[in-house]
Short mmCIF file of C-alpha atoms in Angstrom, two decimals:
data_model
loop_
_atom_site.label_atom_id
_atom_site.label_comp_id
_atom_site.label_asym_id
_atom_site.label_seq_id
_atom_site.Cartn_x
_atom_site.Cartn_y
_atom_site.Cartn_z
CA MET C 1 6.79 32.85 18.43
CA SER C 2 4.00 33.54 15.67
CA ASN C 3 2.97 36.83 14.78
CA ILE C 4 0.09 38.53 16.91
CA PRO C 5 -0.57 42.00 15.46
CA SER C 6 -1.41 44.66 18.38
CA GLU C 7 -4.32 46.19 16.50
CA LEU C 8 -6.71 42.92 16.63
CA LYS C 9 -8.78 41.35 19.21
CA TYR C 10 -8.58 37.88 19.91
CA ALA C 11 -10.93 34.73 21.20
CA THR C 12 -9.18 32.27 23.21
CA SER C 13 -10.35 29.71 20.38
CA HIS C 14 -7.95 31.28 18.22
CA GLU C 15 -10.28 33.72 16.21
CA TRP C 16 -8.96 37.38 15.55
CA VAL C 17 -11.40 40.30 15.13
CA ARG C 18 -10.62 43.52 13.19
CA ASN C 19 -12.68 46.66 14.24
CA GLU C 20 -13.63 48.22 10.90
CA GLY C 21 -14.86 51.38 12.91
CA ASP C 22 -18.29 51.40 11.00
CA GLY C 23 -20.23 48.65 13.46
CA THR C 24 -18.45 45.82 11.52
CA VAL C 25 -15.76 43.56 12.16
CA THR C 26 -13.54 40.99 10.03
CA VAL C 27 -12.85 37.63 11.62
CA GLY C 28 -10.07 35.35 10.73
CA ILE C 29 -7.85 32.50 12.34
CA THR C 30 -4.67 33.32 13.82
CA GLU C 31 -1.36 32.62 12.63
CA HIS C 32 -0.67 30.40 15.64
CA ALA C 33 -4.02 28.43 14.99
CA GLN C 34 -3.13 27.74 11.11
CA GLY C 35 0.20 26.57 12.01
CA LEU C 36 -1.23 24.13 14.44
CA LEU C 37 -3.75 23.04 11.96
CA GLY C 38 -1.27 22.66 8.89
CA ASP C 39 -2.16 22.96 5.48
CA MET C 40 -5.47 24.00 4.66
CA VAL C 41 -7.86 22.04 2.24
CA PHE C 42 -11.21 23.42 2.59
CA VAL C 43 -12.96 26.20 4.50
CA GLU C 44 -16.80 25.84 5.16
CA LEU C 45 -17.92 29.39 5.62
CA PRO C 46 -21.26 30.53 6.70
CA ASP C 47 -23.93 32.40 4.52
CA VAL C 48 -24.40 35.77 4.14
CA GLY C 49 -27.42 37.01 6.12
CA ASP C 50 -26.95 34.35 8.90
CA GLU C 51 -27.66 35.77 12.45
CA VAL C 52 -25.12 34.43 14.79
CA ALA C 53 -24.19 34.68 18.68
CA THR C 54 -20.98 34.51 20.32
CA GLY C 55 -19.55 30.99 20.70
CA ASP C 56 -21.58 29.54 17.60
CA ASP C 57 -19.70 27.44 15.56
CA VAL C 58 -20.29 29.05 12.59
CA ALA C 59 -17.47 27.68 10.27
CA VAL C 60 -15.04 24.65 9.70
CA ALA C 61 -11.62 24.79 8.69
CA GLU C 62 -10.55 21.28 7.21
CA SER C 63 -6.68 21.01 7.07
CA VAL C 64 -5.10 17.80 5.73
CA LYS C 65 -4.76 16.71 9.62
CA ALA C 66 -7.95 17.68 11.03
CA ALA C 67 -11.38 19.45 10.96
CA SER C 68 -11.51 22.15 13.62
CA ASP C 69 -14.64 24.05 14.48
CA ILE C 70 -14.49 28.12 14.15
CA TYR C 71 -16.67 29.89 16.55
CA ALA C 72 -18.52 33.32 16.33
CA PRO C 73 -16.32 35.66 18.43
CA VAL C 74 -18.96 38.27 18.46
CA SER C 75 -22.70 38.23 17.83
CA GLY C 76 -24.41 39.92 14.73
CA GLU C 77 -25.18 39.33 11.41
CA ILE C 78 -22.72 37.70 8.81
CA ILE C 79 -22.48 40.35 5.99
CA GLU C 80 -19.84 39.12 3.80
CA VAL C 81 -17.42 36.00 3.31
CA ASN C 82 -14.18 35.47 2.00
CA GLU C 83 -14.93 33.63 -1.14
CA ASP C 84 -11.47 33.64 -2.36
CA LEU C 85 -10.95 30.62 0.13
CA GLU C 86 -13.35 28.42 -2.13
CA ASP C 87 -10.46 27.93 -4.47
CA SER C 88 -7.41 28.97 -2.49
CA PRO C 89 -8.12 27.99 1.49
CA GLU C 90 -4.16 27.95 1.61
CA LEU C 91 -4.58 31.72 1.78
CA VAL C 92 -5.45 30.96 5.60
CA ASN C 93 -1.85 29.50 5.73
CA SER C 94 -0.25 32.14 3.79
CA ASP C 95 -1.76 35.13 5.02
CA ALA C 96 -3.71 34.37 8.31
CA PHE C 97 -4.29 38.08 9.09
CA GLY C 98 -4.88 39.25 5.64
CA ASP C 99 -6.25 37.70 2.72
CA GLY C 100 -6.72 34.77 4.42
CA TRP C 101 -9.80 36.34 6.43
CA LEU C 102 -12.91 34.35 6.68
CA PHE C 103 -15.99 36.88 7.27
CA LYS C 104 -17.40 39.95 8.35
CA VAL C 105 -20.05 40.48 11.08
CA LYS C 106 -22.25 43.59 11.56
CA LEU C 107 -22.12 43.79 15.43
CA ASP C 108 -25.50 43.47 17.56
CA ASP C 109 -23.54 45.18 20.17
CA ALA C 110 -19.64 46.91 19.92
CA ALA C 111 -19.17 46.52 23.68
CA GLU C 112 -18.89 42.94 23.13
CA LEU C 113 -15.43 43.72 21.55
CA ASP C 114 -14.24 44.93 25.04
CA ALA C 115 -14.81 40.98 26.31
CA LEU C 116 -12.15 39.86 23.81
CA LEU C 117 -8.44 39.35 24.52
CA ASP C 118 -5.77 41.98 23.51
CA ALA C 119 -2.72 40.62 21.88
CA GLU C 120 -0.88 40.33 25.10
CA GLY C 121 -3.79 38.35 26.56
CA TYR C 122 -3.88 36.25 23.53
CA ALA C 123 0.04 35.56 23.47
CA ASN C 124 -0.47 34.47 27.18
CA SER C 125 -3.48 32.12 26.64
CA ILE C 126 -1.34 30.49 23.88
CA ASP C 127 1.52 30.12 26.29
CA ASP C 128 -0.67 28.22 28.90
CA GLU C 129 -1.58 25.60 26.22
CA MET W 1 12.65 8.62 26.52
CA THR W 2 12.50 10.01 23.00
CA ASN W 3 14.41 8.57 20.22
CA LYS W 4 16.42 10.40 17.92
CA THR W 5 17.33 9.51 14.48
CA VAL W 6 21.26 10.51 13.24
CA LEU W 7 19.28 12.86 11.13
CA HIS W 8 17.75 14.80 13.72
CA ALA W 9 19.97 17.85 13.21
CA LYS W 10 19.60 18.04 9.70
CA HIS W 11 15.77 17.88 10.13
CA LEU W 12 16.03 20.90 12.28
CA GLU W 13 18.62 22.44 9.85
CA CYS W 14 15.99 21.99 6.98
CA GLY W 15 13.34 23.70 9.10
CA ALA W 16 11.42 20.74 10.16
CA LYS W 17 8.60 20.61 12.55
CA MET W 18 9.22 17.59 14.83
CA VAL W 19 6.39 15.49 16.54
CA ASP W 20 6.54 12.20 18.68
CA PHE W 21 5.88 9.36 16.61
CA TYR W 22 5.87 6.25 18.54
CA GLY W 23 8.74 7.23 20.80
CA TRP W 24 10.78 8.74 18.03
CA GLU W 25 11.37 12.41 17.40
CA MET W 26 10.28 12.80 13.57
CA PRO W 27 9.58 15.49 11.09
CA ILE W 28 6.09 15.90 10.39
CA ASN W 29 6.62 18.31 7.90
CA TYR W 30 9.50 21.11 6.76
CA GLY W 31 6.61 23.96 5.97
CA SER W 32 4.16 22.41 4.15
CA GLN W 33 3.03 18.84 3.73
CA ILE W 34 1.28 19.29 0.59
CA GLU W 35 3.97 21.08 -1.27
CA GLU W 36 6.21 17.84 -0.17
CA HIS W 37 3.36 15.58 -1.25
CA HIS W 38 4.03 17.55 -4.74
CA ALA W 39 7.68 17.20 -4.64
CA VAL W 40 7.51 13.48 -4.62
CA ARG W 41 4.80 13.15 -7.45
CA THR W 42 6.28 15.63 -9.67
CA ASP W 43 10.17 15.52 -8.91
CA ALA W 44 11.97 13.83 -5.98
CA GLY W 45 11.41 13.86 -2.36
CA MET W 46 13.15 11.97 0.74
CA PHE W 47 12.02 10.70 3.79
CA ASP W 48 14.01 9.55 7.01
CA VAL W 49 12.98 6.34 7.63
CA SER W 50 15.97 5.31 9.97
CA HIS W 51 13.43 4.75 12.90
CA MET W 52 12.19 1.33 10.74
CA THR W 53 13.83 -1.68 12.09
CA ILE W 54 16.34 -3.71 10.27
CA VAL W 55 16.37 -7.38 11.44
CA ASP W 56 18.83 -9.98 9.72
CA ILE W 57 18.00 -13.79 9.96
CA GLN W 58 20.76 -15.72 9.10
CA GLY W 59 21.49 -19.74 9.68
CA SER W 60 21.15 -22.84 8.24
CA ASP W 61 17.34 -22.69 9.26
CA ALA W 62 16.52 -19.42 7.97
CA LYS W 63 14.40 -20.67 5.27
CA PRO W 64 12.14 -23.18 6.85
CA PHE W 65 12.04 -20.67 9.98
CA LEU W 66 10.64 -17.66 7.58
CA ARG W 67 8.37 -20.18 5.86
CA ARG W 68 6.70 -20.66 9.12
CA LEU W 69 7.07 -17.11 10.46
CA VAL W 70 5.05 -15.29 7.62
CA ILE W 71 1.98 -15.90 5.36
CA ASN W 72 3.83 -15.17 1.98
CA ASP W 73 6.37 -17.96 0.99
CA VAL W 74 10.06 -16.92 1.01
CA ALA W 75 10.34 -20.17 -1.22
CA LYS W 76 9.03 -17.86 -4.00
CA LEU W 77 12.55 -15.96 -3.73
CA GLU W 78 15.18 -17.42 -5.96
CA VAL W 79 17.30 -14.37 -7.18
CA ALA W 80 19.41 -12.68 -4.78
CA GLY W 81 18.26 -9.37 -3.82
CA LYS W 82 14.43 -9.96 -4.65
CA ALA W 83 12.08 -8.53 -1.97
CA LEU W 84 8.90 -9.77 -0.76
CA TYR W 85 5.83 -7.86 0.91
CA THR W 86 4.38 -9.95 3.62
CA GLY W 87 2.43 -10.18 6.92
CA MET W 88 3.22 -11.69 10.10
CA CYS W 89 0.31 -13.23 11.94
CA ASN W 90 -0.24 -14.52 15.53
CA GLU W 91 -1.92 -17.87 15.89
CA GLU W 92 -5.21 -16.20 15.85
CA GLY W 93 -4.89 -15.12 12.29
CA GLY W 94 -4.17 -11.38 13.29
CA VAL W 95 -1.68 -9.31 11.95
CA ILE W 96 1.44 -8.58 14.26
CA ASP W 97 3.06 -6.49 11.46
CA ASP W 98 3.59 -6.14 7.66
CA LEU W 99 7.24 -6.12 6.59
CA ILE W 100 9.46 -6.91 3.63
CA VAL W 101 11.82 -9.68 3.34
CA TYR W 102 14.89 -9.27 1.41
CA PHE W 103 16.49 -12.73 0.08
CA TYR W 104 20.32 -13.22 -0.39
CA SER W 105 20.48 -16.88 -0.21
CA ASP W 106 18.61 -19.64 1.56
CA THR W 107 20.47 -18.84 4.73
CA GLU W 108 20.41 -15.21 4.81
CA TYR W 109 17.43 -12.81 4.82
CA ARG W 110 16.89 -9.12 5.96
CA LEU W 111 13.52 -8.09 7.34
CA VAL W 112 12.44 -4.30 7.74
CA VAL W 113 9.76 -4.01 9.99
CA ASN W 114 7.68 -0.99 11.35
CA SER W 115 8.99 1.18 14.10
CA ALA W 116 5.97 1.44 16.16
CA THR W 117 5.90 -2.58 16.72
CA ARG W 118 9.75 -2.77 17.11
CA GLU W 119 9.59 -4.40 20.47
CA LYS W 120 6.60 -6.75 19.99
CA ASP W 121 8.11 -7.80 16.77
CA LEU W 122 11.40 -8.64 17.97
CA ALA W 123 9.69 -10.49 21.13
CA TRP W 124 7.57 -12.51 18.76
CA ILE W 125 10.46 -13.36 16.20
CA ASN W 126 12.89 -14.45 18.82
CA LYS W 127 9.99 -16.65 20.50
CA GLN W 128 9.20 -18.22 17.38
CA ALA W 129 13.05 -19.01 16.38
CA GLU W 130 13.35 -21.63 19.44
CA GLY W 131 14.30 -25.01 18.02
CA TYR W 132 15.76 -23.26 14.53
CA SER W 133 19.04 -22.64 14.06
CA VAL W 134 19.06 -19.05 13.16
CA THR W 135 20.66 -15.95 14.43
CA ILE W 136 18.55 -12.80 14.66
CA THR W 137 20.31 -9.59 14.45
CA GLU W 138 18.91 -6.02 14.75
CA ARG W 139 21.04 -3.61 12.84
CA PRO W 140 20.65 -0.25 14.66
CA GLU W 141 23.85 1.07 13.11
CA PHE W 142 22.02 1.68 9.61
CA ALA W 143 20.16 4.83 9.11
CA MET W 144 17.81 4.49 6.44
CA ILE W 145 16.67 7.23 3.74
CA ALA W 146 13.89 6.62 1.12
CA ILE W 147 14.21 8.72 -1.92
CA GLN W 148 10.95 8.62 -3.94
CA GLY W 149 9.37 10.35 -7.12
CA PRO W 150 9.69 10.46 -11.04
CA GLN W 151 13.35 12.14 -10.80
CA ALA W 152 14.39 10.12 -7.68
CA LYS W 153 16.87 7.62 -9.37
CA ALA W 154 18.28 10.67 -11.55
CA LYS W 155 19.07 12.51 -8.52
CA VAL W 156 20.66 9.87 -6.47
CA ALA W 157 22.50 8.75 -9.68
CA THR W 158 24.61 11.93 -9.19
CA LEU W 159 25.88 10.92 -5.93
CA LEU W 160 26.87 7.15 -6.66
CA THR W 161 30.30 5.66 -7.58
CA ALA W 162 30.69 3.87 -11.17
CA GLU W 163 30.48 0.64 -9.11
CA GLN W 164 27.21 1.57 -7.35
CA THR W 165 25.83 2.73 -10.51
CA ALA W 166 26.41 -0.32 -12.50
CA ALA W 167 25.06 -2.17 -9.45
CA VAL W 168 21.87 -0.36 -9.82
CA ASP W 169 21.63 -0.39 -13.59
CA GLY W 170 18.23 -1.77 -14.78
CA MET W 171 17.61 -3.03 -11.43
CA LYS W 172 13.68 -3.88 -11.52
CA PRO W 173 11.15 -2.79 -8.81
CA PHE W 174 10.98 -4.82 -5.28
CA PHE W 175 14.78 -5.60 -5.67
CA SER W 176 18.00 -4.53 -3.66
CA VAL W 177 21.75 -4.66 -3.73
CA GLN W 178 24.57 -3.96 -1.51
CA ALA W 179 26.69 -1.63 -3.34
CA GLY W 180 29.68 -0.26 -1.36
CA ASP W 181 28.68 1.16 1.79
CA LEU W 182 25.03 1.43 0.59
CA PHE W 183 22.36 -1.01 0.70
CA ILE W 184 19.89 -0.01 -2.14
CA ALA W 185 16.54 -1.36 -2.53
CA THR W 186 13.94 -0.50 -5.19
CA THR W 187 10.92 -0.49 -2.65
CA GLY W 188 9.11 2.44 -1.25
CA TYR W 189 5.87 3.33 0.04
CA THR W 190 4.26 6.42 -2.44
CA GLY W 191 3.57 4.59 -5.66
CA GLU W 192 6.58 6.32 -7.26
CA ASN W 193 9.84 4.97 -8.36
CA GLY W 194 12.80 5.34 -6.20
CA TYR W 195 15.03 3.62 -3.69
CA GLU W 196 14.94 3.03 0.00
CA ILE W 197 18.97 3.00 0.95
CA ALA W 198 20.04 1.85 4.23
CA LEU W 199 23.62 3.21 5.25
CA PRO W 200 26.25 3.19 7.97
CA ALA W 201 24.75 5.64 10.63
CA ASP W 202 27.74 7.86 10.42
CA MET W 203 27.53 8.58 6.85
CA ALA W 204 23.99 9.46 6.78
CA ALA W 205 24.25 13.07 7.48
CA ASP W 206 26.63 13.88 4.59
CA PHE W 207 24.35 11.85 2.33
CA TRP W 208 21.43 13.67 3.39
CA GLN W 209 23.04 16.92 2.44
CA GLN W 210 24.30 15.58 -0.76
CA LEU W 211 20.66 14.72 -1.43
CA VAL W 212 19.60 18.03 -0.59
CA ASP W 213 21.99 19.52 -2.82
CA ALA W 214 21.20 17.64 -5.48
CA GLY W 215 17.55 19.09 -5.21
CA VAL W 216 15.73 16.19 -3.47
CA ALA W 217 13.15 18.08 -1.12
CA PRO W 218 13.20 16.80 2.44
CA CYS W 219 9.62 15.19 3.04
CA GLY W 220 7.96 14.62 6.62
CA LEU W 221 5.78 11.89 7.81
CA GLY W 222 2.42 14.02 6.72
CA ALA W 223 3.38 13.93 3.06
CA ARG W 224 4.28 10.22 3.56
CA ASP W 225 0.82 9.50 4.77
CA THR W 226 -1.18 11.12 2.15
CA LEU W 227 1.38 9.58 -0.68
CA ARG W 228 1.06 5.93 0.73
CA LEU W 229 -2.83 6.46 1.09
CA GLU W 230 -3.11 7.71 -2.76
CA ALA W 231 -0.92 4.65 -3.49
CA GLY W 232 -3.49 2.30 -1.58
CA MET W 233 -0.96 0.96 0.74
CA ASN W 234 -1.81 -0.25 4.24
CA LEU W 235 -0.41 1.58 7.36
CA TYR W 236 -0.12 -0.59 10.30
CA GLY W 237 -1.83 0.23 13.36
CA LEU W 238 -4.84 1.76 10.89
CA ASP W 239 -5.77 -0.53 8.34
CA MET W 240 -4.72 -3.58 10.12
CA ASP W 241 -3.75 -4.86 13.54
CA GLU W 242 -3.69 -7.86 15.57
CA THR W 243 -7.33 -7.97 15.65
CA VAL W 244 -7.98 -7.79 11.86
CA SER W 245 -7.11 -10.80 9.59
CA PRO W 246 -5.19 -10.03 6.35
CA LEU W 247 -8.23 -11.20 4.43
CA ALA W 248 -9.91 -8.13 5.69
CA ALA W 249 -6.77 -6.06 5.08
CA ASN W 250 -6.31 -6.17 1.27
CA MET W 251 -3.52 -8.53 2.30
CA ALA W 252 -5.04 -12.10 0.83
CA TRP W 253 -2.61 -11.72 -2.25
CA THR W 254 0.26 -12.05 0.25
CA ILE W 255 -0.86 -15.34 1.61
CA ALA W 256 0.93 -18.20 -0.10
CA TRP W 257 -1.54 -21.27 0.15
CA ASP W 258 -0.02 -23.26 -2.73
CA ASP W 259 2.45 -25.57 -0.49
CA GLU W 260 -0.20 -27.28 1.51
CA ASN W 261 2.39 -28.87 3.86
CA ARG W 262 3.71 -25.07 4.70
CA ASN W 263 2.31 -24.71 8.00
CA PHE W 264 2.57 -20.89 8.44
CA ILE W 265 1.64 -19.07 11.89
CA GLY W 266 -1.95 -18.93 11.73
CA ARG W 267 -2.76 -20.91 8.52
CA ASP W 268 -5.58 -22.79 10.19
CA VAL W 269 -7.64 -19.94 11.24
CA LEU W 270 -7.04 -18.13 8.05
CA ALA W 271 -7.84 -21.47 6.01
CA ALA W 272 -11.07 -21.56 7.83
CA GLN W 273 -11.94 -17.75 7.34
CA ARG W 274 -11.40 -17.99 3.57
CA ALA W 275 -13.63 -21.05 3.24
CA ALA W 276 -16.56 -19.23 5.13
CA GLY W 277 -16.13 -15.76 3.22
CA ASP W 278 -17.10 -13.93 6.55
CA GLN W 279 -14.31 -11.51 6.74
CA HIS W 280 -14.80 -7.94 5.83
CA LYS W 281 -12.93 -6.33 3.17
CA LEU W 282 -10.84 -3.31 2.64
CA VAL W 283 -12.03 -0.90 -0.03
CA GLY W 284 -11.12 2.40 -1.37
CA LEU W 285 -13.80 5.20 -0.89
CA VAL W 286 -13.79 8.41 -2.94
CA MET W 287 -15.67 11.67 -2.21
CA GLU W 288 -15.31 14.63 -4.63
CA ALA W 289 -17.71 16.81 -2.60
CA LYS W 290 -15.93 19.23 0.25
CA GLY W 291 -15.01 17.67 3.40
CA VAL W 292 -12.26 15.04 4.47
CA LEU W 293 -12.74 11.61 5.17
CA ARG W 294 -10.97 10.65 8.44
CA THR W 295 -10.03 7.30 10.54
CA GLY W 296 -12.91 5.87 12.77
CA LEU W 297 -15.86 7.45 10.80
CA LYS W 298 -18.75 4.92 10.44
CA VAL W 299 -19.60 3.77 6.70
CA ILE W 300 -23.18 2.67 6.03
CA THR W 301 -23.76 0.27 3.29
CA GLU W 302 -27.00 -2.03 2.53
CA HIS W 303 -25.05 -4.99 3.95
CA GLY W 304 -24.39 -3.54 7.15
CA GLU W 305 -21.67 -1.11 8.76
CA GLY W 306 -18.35 -0.76 8.25
CA VAL W 307 -15.42 1.74 9.30
CA ILE W 308 -12.99 4.14 7.84
CA THR W 309 -9.31 2.91 8.77
CA SER W 310 -7.47 5.74 6.76
CA GLY W 311 -8.83 8.90 5.41
CA THR W 312 -6.98 11.98 4.07
CA PHE W 313 -7.48 14.86 1.44
CA SER W 314 -5.53 13.61 -1.51
CA PRO W 315 -3.38 16.75 -2.55
CA THR W 316 -2.99 14.80 -6.24
CA LEU W 317 -6.47 14.49 -6.85
CA GLY W 318 -7.76 17.41 -5.11
CA HIS W 319 -10.43 15.69 -3.18
CA SER W 320 -10.64 13.31 -0.09
CA ILE W 321 -10.07 9.45 -0.40
CA ALA W 322 -10.15 6.71 2.10
CA MET W 323 -9.72 3.20 2.76
CA ALA W 324 -12.58 1.58 4.49
CA ARG W 325 -13.42 -2.00 6.13
CA VAL W 326 -16.51 -2.89 4.93
CA PRO W 327 -18.65 -6.34 4.66
CA ARG W 328 -17.47 -8.62 1.85
CA ALA W 329 -20.77 -8.18 0.03
CA VAL W 330 -20.05 -4.60 -0.74
CA LYS W 331 -19.36 -4.29 -4.49
CA LEU W 332 -16.99 -2.08 -6.14
CA GLU W 333 -18.48 1.25 -8.05
CA GLU W 334 -21.40 1.07 -5.45
CA THR W 335 -22.37 4.13 -3.64
CA VAL W 336 -22.15 4.00 0.28
CA GLN W 337 -22.48 6.70 2.83
CA VAL W 338 -20.26 8.09 5.73
CA GLU W 339 -21.40 9.69 8.71
CA MET W 340 -19.59 12.75 8.71
CA ARG W 341 -20.21 15.83 11.34
CA LYS W 342 -23.62 14.48 12.01
CA LYS W 343 -24.77 14.19 8.22
CA LEU W 344 -24.72 11.38 5.60
CA VAL W 345 -22.57 12.05 2.56
CA ASP W 346 -22.70 9.48 -0.53
CA VAL W 347 -19.06 8.38 -1.35
CA LYS W 348 -18.11 5.78 -4.51
CA VAL W 349 -16.37 2.36 -3.39
CA ILE W 350 -13.44 1.68 -5.64
CA ARG W 351 -10.44 -0.73 -5.42
CA PRO W 352 -8.14 0.65 -2.63
CA SER W 353 -5.60 2.25 -5.22
CA PHE W 354 -6.03 5.85 -6.01
CA VAL W 355 -2.72 7.09 -7.58
CA ARG W 356 0.20 5.62 -9.37
CA ASN W 357 3.28 7.18 -11.15
CA GLY W 358 1.71 10.48 -10.31
CA LYS W 359 -1.75 9.61 -12.18
CA LYS W 360 -5.42 8.93 -11.00
CA VAL W 361 -5.89 5.21 -11.66
CA PHE W 362 -9.87 4.89 -10.89
#
């Protein structure tokens, strides 16, 4: 069973969302998702300043095995991307919930966070897969 | 029903992630496909290839039978132990399988064929053997382990008896020898030195463990695929199949035309194709930009369209490589385009060989 931190929120499409408490969130993909994808070789990130809407495909995780779209779990403006992934995409494998984060979003509507899954809900959703 | 090799428990002990591979539950990796890949390129790694099928062909007609069955000519084999890579085609000149033939004498040969094609191959071989005085014996009582990498031979040497050490001393590539319980061949599928060793199934788990203890890294099918693609080696089912001519699969070199009286299966069709020069060809593609070339992507050239048959990220080179079947008029060093996620990306055409002995070769 992979690690699913209880302080985070989740989308069924395997993104995690950390509420930074200042109207911004940090987004990554879950440990479960990186395990399915295998060794990451490139991560294509959005541009800072992009306006994204919930469900938009905003990034691509390319593992040795496959290319997978990553979706915006919330609407807002991209305010920062994890540039370390440019040279070290394997951070997504080694530290999916930490150094392997993907991008930060300034929320349009903080209420959107309520629509995301909690850890238990996400655990159930991956059990059903 | 899923088949398991005798090494199944050892894979789980080594932390393998198992997947279904043509009906066999096999390790895809033991944690990181890329680390396993690098282990083979820089040190030594090993693969359980017990799912592959060993078929012994014996009898007074073994040689004329094989001269008909496969497109390469086993008459080239004159030294006991020598191995030959070849295709086995149908009457229409499509590739039923690619395989290695090991020679002992004109009446004793060993074939190693793919696991995915086992039943089809055995049915075809048995059917073609009608009228020949040969016996065809599958050898499921053997397990097979491939140990590959610059340190592979040295690490295996620590496990061998004096007699076995003498038997493999100075053995050239593409040879084999039966040494005690071990059938040791200098064949492989990674572009590195090493051995493929067949041994009685009941000895396999101990032998595997001794290799682990000698510092040989267990490697899964994931690394096997990136290694073989870097080496420019074909994979059956992707780079060729029954609908593809060996001329279109970079296997022309394995067709032995010299003896005009040798009527190998598919000869007429392949000779006509060769004369017409109308078959596509298999080339290598290199893309240094971000992204990974994948099987099935369309290749656009000024001579018409082609298709990527195998594509991957090359862990040794740090960018993507692929094999593609393209119109014959496409030239090496030319730039063509691949349609990737709705955009066109430039890629360079090269001979389909990317890495040998750990080094870039283009």
